Amino acid sequence: MAAGTAIEAIATATAEEFAGLEMEAAAQEFSSVVQAHRPQIFRFLLASTRDVDLAETLTQECFLKAHRNWDRFRGDSSAMTWLMRIAINLQKDHWRNRRVQFWRHTRTNSVDMDEASEWLPSGERSAEQQMLAREQVKQVWKAVEGLSARQRTVFLLRFVEDLELSEIAQATGLSEGTVKAHLSRALGKVRGELRGKR
Amino acid sequence: MKLRRGLPDDGSQHDAELEQALLEQALQNFRLSVHAWSEDEYSRSHTAKVIHLTSWRVAAGWALGCVLAAGSLTGGLYERHHRQEVARIAAAAEAARQQKLAAEQRAHEENEDLLAKVDSDVSREVPIAMEPLAQLMAEDEAQ
């Protein structure tokens, strides 16, 4: 009887130790995921909203939500795709709430296209090339602004985040065919914008 | 004919290739631009947070220091005032006690004088007929 109790106590202690170790490992794993993907999530949200504060807020919310649901992440998709899906949903919720409460938020902090187009890496380019590149970036921003929310998301995931079609499909919850169709329409609009300026 | 038909085809194909190259270049520039902007904002927001946190800590430290200094000063002044007040009350009490003692002493002395005077007066008022007897008693007492 006493031996049975002792074994039960050891089993309980071992289970607790394992649980503690598992929790610690999960925390470490999540921490490394945050470090690896936070800049990318922020970038996607920044490109989607053109609002630095909003992008920062949504990024924080994204990782908070991910942390709460980390134990439910089964690894069917990559952590990046899973996080991107959370970010897309948060962004959708934000715009939905904003539309409902439009009278509360008349002012937007979004950066305009001209300002967003000013950003270019300082490479080995001539002033003329820089100007041309800036003009092209502005045209793409203009085309992106005219896209539907879904087309914009797909476009940014493909051409800013370099995700594969299958990854975009996982992140957005769309089929690959639908992703292709959205991407084709988005590219058509970008092409049209560039053609118009030629 | 073939050549003539081929020329416009070649021309449109060339245009399409040019357009495709332009699109790819524009997309590449767009990508680089967003990456550069994001990297800058990301590092800036993190730096700003650190600075904000540091400045907040400094401000909190100063505020706490000021509160402690003001508290110490006020406490010291209050303690000094309190001690002075206690000393003043103690001195007043001591003075009152001394005055009371002096008054009691004075009253006691006055009583003694009065009693001595009464005794003297009473002794002087012995009738003349009793004088020899009083002298005898005085002599007896002296012996």
mmCIF file of N, CA and C in Angstrom, chain A residues 38-39 42-43 46-47 50 52 56 60 111 116 119-121 125 133 136-137 140-141 144 155-156 159-160 162 187 190-191 194-195 198, chain B residues 14-16 18-46 49:
data_model
loop_
_atom_site.group_PDB
_atom_site.id
_atom_site.type_symbol
_atom_site.label_atom_id
_atom_site.label_comp_id
_atom_site.label_asym_id
_atom_site.label_seq_id
_atom_site.Cartn_x
_atom_site.Cartn_y
_atom_site.Cartn_z
ATOM 1 N N ARG A 38 8.367 38.069 -36.623
ATOM 2 C CA ARG A 38 7.780 39.370 -36.281
ATOM 3 C C ARG A 38 8.037 40.443 -37.351
ATOM 4 N N PRO A 39 9.267 40.571 -37.838
ATOM 5 C CA PRO A 39 9.492 41.594 -38.872
ATOM 6 C C PRO A 39 8.653 41.372 -40.127
ATOM 7 N N PHE A 42 4.997 42.274 -39.438
ATOM 8 C CA PHE A 42 4.909 43.746 -39.375
ATOM 9 C C PHE A 42 4.947 44.334 -40.794
ATOM 10 N N ARG A 43 5.837 43.805 -41.617
ATOM 11 C CA ARG A 43 5.987 44.325 -42.985
ATOM 12 C C ARG A 43 4.708 44.127 -43.789
ATOM 13 N N LEU A 46 2.157 46.515 -42.507
ATOM 14 C CA LEU A 46 2.517 47.886 -42.886
ATOM 15 C C LEU A 46 2.156 48.134 -44.351
ATOM 16 N N ALA A 47 2.478 47.170 -45.214
ATOM 17 C CA ALA A 47 2.167 47.319 -46.636
ATOM 18 C C ALA A 47 0.651 47.317 -46.858
ATOM 19 N N ARG A 50 -0.463 50.777 -44.666
ATOM 20 C CA ARG A 50 0.386 51.984 -44.829
ATOM 21 C C ARG A 50 0.300 52.871 -43.578
ATOM 22 N N VAL A 52 1.889 52.999 -39.789
ATOM 23 C CA VAL A 52 2.926 52.394 -38.938
ATOM 24 C C VAL A 52 2.352 51.988 -37.578
ATOM 25 N N GLU A 56 1.935 48.193 -36.155
ATOM 26 C CA GLU A 56 2.583 47.774 -34.903
ATOM 27 C C GLU A 56 1.551 47.166 -33.941
ATOM 28 N N GLN A 60 1.332 43.224 -32.694
ATOM 29 C CA GLN A 60 1.307 42.806 -31.281
ATOM 30 C C GLN A 60 0.101 41.914 -30.999
ATOM 31 N N VAL A 111 0.069 56.589 -44.381
ATOM 32 C CA VAL A 111 1.057 57.375 -45.117
ATOM 33 C C VAL A 111 0.579 57.465 -46.565
ATOM 34 N N ALA A 116 5.242 56.901 -49.178
ATOM 35 C CA ALA A 116 5.596 55.473 -49.181
ATOM 36 C C ALA A 116 6.559 55.150 -50.319
ATOM 37 N N TRP A 119 10.730 55.421 -50.193
ATOM 38 C CA TRP A 119 11.626 54.407 -49.626
ATOM 39 C C TRP A 119 12.228 53.545 -50.701
ATOM 40 N N LEU A 120 13.519 53.647 -50.820
ATOM 41 C CA LEU A 120 14.253 52.784 -51.744
ATOM 42 C C LEU A 120 15.606 52.472 -51.112
ATOM 43 N N PRO A 121 16.062 51.246 -51.256
ATOM 44 C CA PRO A 121 17.379 50.957 -50.686
ATOM 45 C C PRO A 121 18.453 51.753 -51.416
ATOM 46 N N ARG A 125 22.817 53.039 -57.671
ATOM 47 C CA ARG A 125 21.960 53.548 -58.743
ATOM 48 C C ARG A 125 22.255 55.023 -58.973
ATOM 49 N N ALA A 133 12.849 54.451 -60.511
ATOM 50 C CA ALA A 133 12.393 53.417 -59.572
ATOM 51 C C ALA A 133 11.306 53.975 -58.662
ATOM 52 N N GLN A 136 8.107 54.182 -60.477
ATOM 53 C CA GLN A 136 7.497 52.851 -60.637
ATOM 54 C C GLN A 136 6.833 52.396 -59.337
ATOM 55 N N VAL A 137 7.524 52.635 -58.241
ATOM 56 C CA VAL A 137 6.974 52.230 -56.940
ATOM 57 C C VAL A 137 5.660 52.972 -56.683
ATOM 58 N N VAL A 140 2.924 51.410 -58.695
ATOM 59 C CA VAL A 140 2.462 50.131 -58.129
ATOM 60 C C VAL A 140 1.578 50.407 -56.907
ATOM 61 N N TRP A 141 1.995 51.378 -56.078
ATOM 62 C CA TRP A 141 1.170 51.727 -54.904
ATOM 63 C C TRP A 141 -0.223 52.181 -55.367
ATOM 64 N N VAL A 144 -2.159 49.218 -56.321
ATOM 65 C CA VAL A 144 -2.502 48.438 -55.113
ATOM 66 C C VAL A 144 -3.689 49.084 -54.394
ATOM 67 N N PHE A 155 -1.799 39.853 -53.577
ATOM 68 C CA PHE A 155 -0.711 40.518 -54.292
ATOM 69 C C PHE A 155 0.495 40.775 -53.369
ATOM 70 N N LEU A 156 0.219 41.287 -52.192
ATOM 71 C CA LEU A 156 1.316 41.607 -51.256
ATOM 72 C C LEU A 156 2.019 40.343 -50.762
ATOM 73 N N PHE A 159 4.117 39.214 -53.978
ATOM 74 C CA PHE A 159 5.198 40.050 -54.522
ATOM 75 C C PHE A 159 5.982 40.847 -53.474
ATOM 76 N N VAL A 160 5.537 40.861 -52.260
ATOM 77 C CA VAL A 160 6.341 41.498 -51.193
ATOM 78 C C VAL A 160 6.905 40.431 -50.271
ATOM 79 N N ASP A 162 6.955 37.125 -50.979
ATOM 80 C CA ASP A 162 7.501 35.994 -51.762
ATOM 81 C C ASP A 162 6.933 34.641 -51.360
ATOM 82 N N LEU A 187 -2.347 41.760 -61.067
ATOM 83 C CA LEU A 187 -1.234 42.062 -61.988
ATOM 84 C C LEU A 187 -1.721 42.843 -63.194
ATOM 85 N N VAL A 190 -1.912 46.387 -62.161
ATOM 86 C CA VAL A 190 -0.560 46.989 -62.040
ATOM 87 C C VAL A 190 -0.019 47.255 -63.437
ATOM 88 N N ARG A 191 -0.200 46.279 -64.322
ATOM 89 C CA ARG A 191 0.283 46.430 -65.695
ATOM 90 C C ARG A 191 -0.395 47.628 -66.344
ATOM 91 N N LEU A 194 1.060 50.830 -65.095
ATOM 92 C CA LEU A 194 2.387 51.090 -65.665
ATOM 93 C C LEU A 194 2.270 51.496 -67.145
ATOM 94 N N ARG A 195 1.343 50.847 -67.855
ATOM 95 C CA ARG A 195 1.143 51.136 -69.270
ATOM 96 C C ARG A 195 0.625 52.567 -69.436
ATOM 97 N N ARG A 198 3.379 55.075 -69.384
ATOM 98 C CA ARG A 198 4.476 55.019 -70.356
ATOM 99 C C ARG A 198 4.350 56.087 -71.416
ATOM 100 N N HIS B 14 8.043 41.828 -78.979
ATOM 101 C CA HIS B 14 9.074 42.670 -78.344
ATOM 102 C C HIS B 14 8.434 43.616 -77.325
ATOM 103 N N ASP B 15 7.293 44.173 -77.723
ATOM 104 C CA ASP B 15 6.558 45.060 -76.804
ATOM 105 C C ASP B 15 6.131 44.317 -75.547
ATOM 106 N N ALA B 16 5.631 43.093 -75.793
ATOM 107 C CA ALA B 16 5.170 42.289 -74.648
ATOM 108 C C ALA B 16 6.330 41.962 -73.715
ATOM 109 N N LEU B 18 9.042 43.679 -73.428
ATOM 110 C CA LEU B 18 9.440 44.943 -72.780
ATOM 111 C C LEU B 18 8.509 45.261 -71.602
ATOM 112 N N GLU B 19 7.229 45.038 -71.889
ATOM 113 C CA GLU B 19 6.220 45.303 -70.848
ATOM 114 C C GLU B 19 6.410 44.368 -69.652
ATOM 115 N N GLN B 20 6.705 43.121 -70.001
ATOM 116 C CA GLN B 20 6.927 42.129 -68.938
ATOM 117 C C GLN B 20 8.154 42.505 -68.093
ATOM 118 N N ALA B 21 9.212 42.935 -68.799
ATOM 119 C CA ALA B 21 10.438 43.337 -68.082
ATOM 120 C C ALA B 21 10.173 44.552 -67.198
ATOM 121 N N LEU B 22 9.397 45.462 -67.727
ATOM 122 C CA LEU B 22 9.051 46.670 -66.971
ATOM 123 C C LEU B 22 8.238 46.317 -65.722
ATOM 124 N N LEU B 23 7.290 45.394 -65.926
ATOM 125 C CA LEU B 23 6.447 44.951 -64.800
ATOM 126 C C LEU B 23 7.310 44.295 -63.726
ATOM 127 N N GLU B 24 8.207 43.417 -64.178
ATOM 128 C CA GLU B 24 9.072 42.725 -63.215
ATOM 129 C C GLU B 24 9.964 43.701 -62.459
ATOM 130 N N GLN B 25 10.475 44.677 -63.212
ATOM 131 C CA GLN B 25 11.333 45.688 -62.576
ATOM 132 C C GLN B 25 10.539 46.513 -61.559
ATOM 133 N N ALA B 26 9.325 46.887 -61.966
ATOM 134 C CA ALA B 26 8.482 47.689 -61.070
ATOM 135 C C ALA B 26 8.141 46.894 -59.805
ATOM 136 N N LEU B 27 7.823 45.626 -60.002
ATOM 137 C CA LEU B 27 7.486 44.778 -58.846
ATOM 138 C C LEU B 27 8.694 44.597 -57.924
ATOM 139 N N GLN B 28 9.860 44.460 -58.547
ATOM 140 C CA GLN B 28 11.091 44.311 -57.762
ATOM 141 C C GLN B 28 11.377 45.590 -56.966
ATOM 142 N N ASN B 29 11.213 46.729 -57.626
ATOM 143 C CA ASN B 29 11.427 48.006 -56.939
ATOM 144 C C ASN B 29 10.413 48.197 -55.808
ATOM 145 N N PHE B 30 9.186 47.802 -56.090
ATOM 146 C CA PHE B 30 8.138 47.912 -55.079
ATOM 147 C C PHE B 30 8.495 47.053 -53.853
ATOM 148 N N ARG B 31 8.923 45.846 -54.138
ATOM 149 C CA ARG B 31 9.295 44.922 -53.072
ATOM 150 C C ARG B 31 10.436 45.509 -52.218
ATOM 151 N N LEU B 32 11.473 45.997 -52.925
ATOM 152 C CA LEU B 32 12.630 46.569 -52.212
ATOM 153 C C LEU B 32 12.220 47.789 -51.389
ATOM 154 N N SER B 33 11.342 48.590 -51.965
ATOM 155 C CA SER B 33 10.882 49.799 -51.280
ATOM 156 C C SER B 33 10.131 49.447 -49.993
ATOM 157 N N VAL B 34 9.206 48.487 -50.104
ATOM 158 C CA VAL B 34 8.429 48.095 -48.912
ATOM 159 C C VAL B 34 9.357 47.500 -47.851
ATOM 160 N N HIS B 35 10.312 46.696 -48.299
ATOM 161 C CA HIS B 35 11.253 46.085 -47.348
ATOM 162 C C HIS B 35 12.079 47.165 -46.636
ATOM 163 N N ALA B 36 12.554 48.138 -47.417
ATOM 164 C CA ALA B 36 13.383 49.207 -46.826
ATOM 165 C C ALA B 36 12.569 50.028 -45.825
ATOM 166 N N TRP B 37 11.354 50.364 -46.221
ATOM 167 C CA TRP B 37 10.472 51.153 -45.346
ATOM 168 C C TRP B 37 10.178 50.375 -44.055
ATOM 169 N N SER B 38 9.810 49.108 -44.237
ATOM 170 C CA SER B 38 9.453 48.282 -43.086
ATOM 171 C C SER B 38 10.632 48.113 -42.125
ATOM 172 N N GLU B 39 11.803 47.852 -42.694
ATOM 173 C CA GLU B 39 12.994 47.679 -41.834
ATOM 174 C C GLU B 39 13.279 48.937 -41.032
ATOM 175 N N ASP B 40 13.151 50.070 -41.724
ATOM 176 C CA ASP B 40 13.414 51.339 -41.045
ATOM 177 C C ASP B 40 12.394 51.580 -39.921
ATOM 178 N N GLU B 41 11.113 51.389 -40.241
ATOM 179 C CA GLU B 41 10.069 51.631 -39.234
ATOM 180 C C GLU B 41 10.174 50.628 -38.088
ATOM 181 N N TYR B 42 10.499 49.404 -38.433
ATOM 182 C CA TYR B 42 10.596 48.358 -37.413
ATOM 183 C C TYR B 42 11.708 48.679 -36.414
ATOM 184 N N SER B 43 12.877 49.030 -36.955
ATOM 185 C CA SER B 43 13.995 49.343 -36.054
ATOM 186 C C SER B 43 13.716 50.637 -35.306
ATOM 187 N N ARG B 44 13.069 51.605 -35.987
ATOM 188 C CA ARG B 44 12.781 52.884 -35.338
ATOM 189 C C ARG B 44 11.783 52.696 -34.194
ATOM 190 N N SER B 45 10.749 51.896 -34.441
ATOM 191 C CA SER B 45 9.738 51.710 -33.402
ATOM 192 C C SER B 45 10.342 51.009 -32.193
ATOM 193 N N HIS B 46 11.286 50.069 -32.459
ATOM 194 C CA HIS B 46 11.916 49.372 -31.336
ATOM 195 C C HIS B 46 12.863 50.298 -30.586
ATOM 196 N N LYS B 49 10.873 52.699 -28.589
ATOM 197 C CA LYS B 49 10.328 52.071 -27.386
ATOM 198 C C LYS B 49 11.368 52.037 -26.281
#
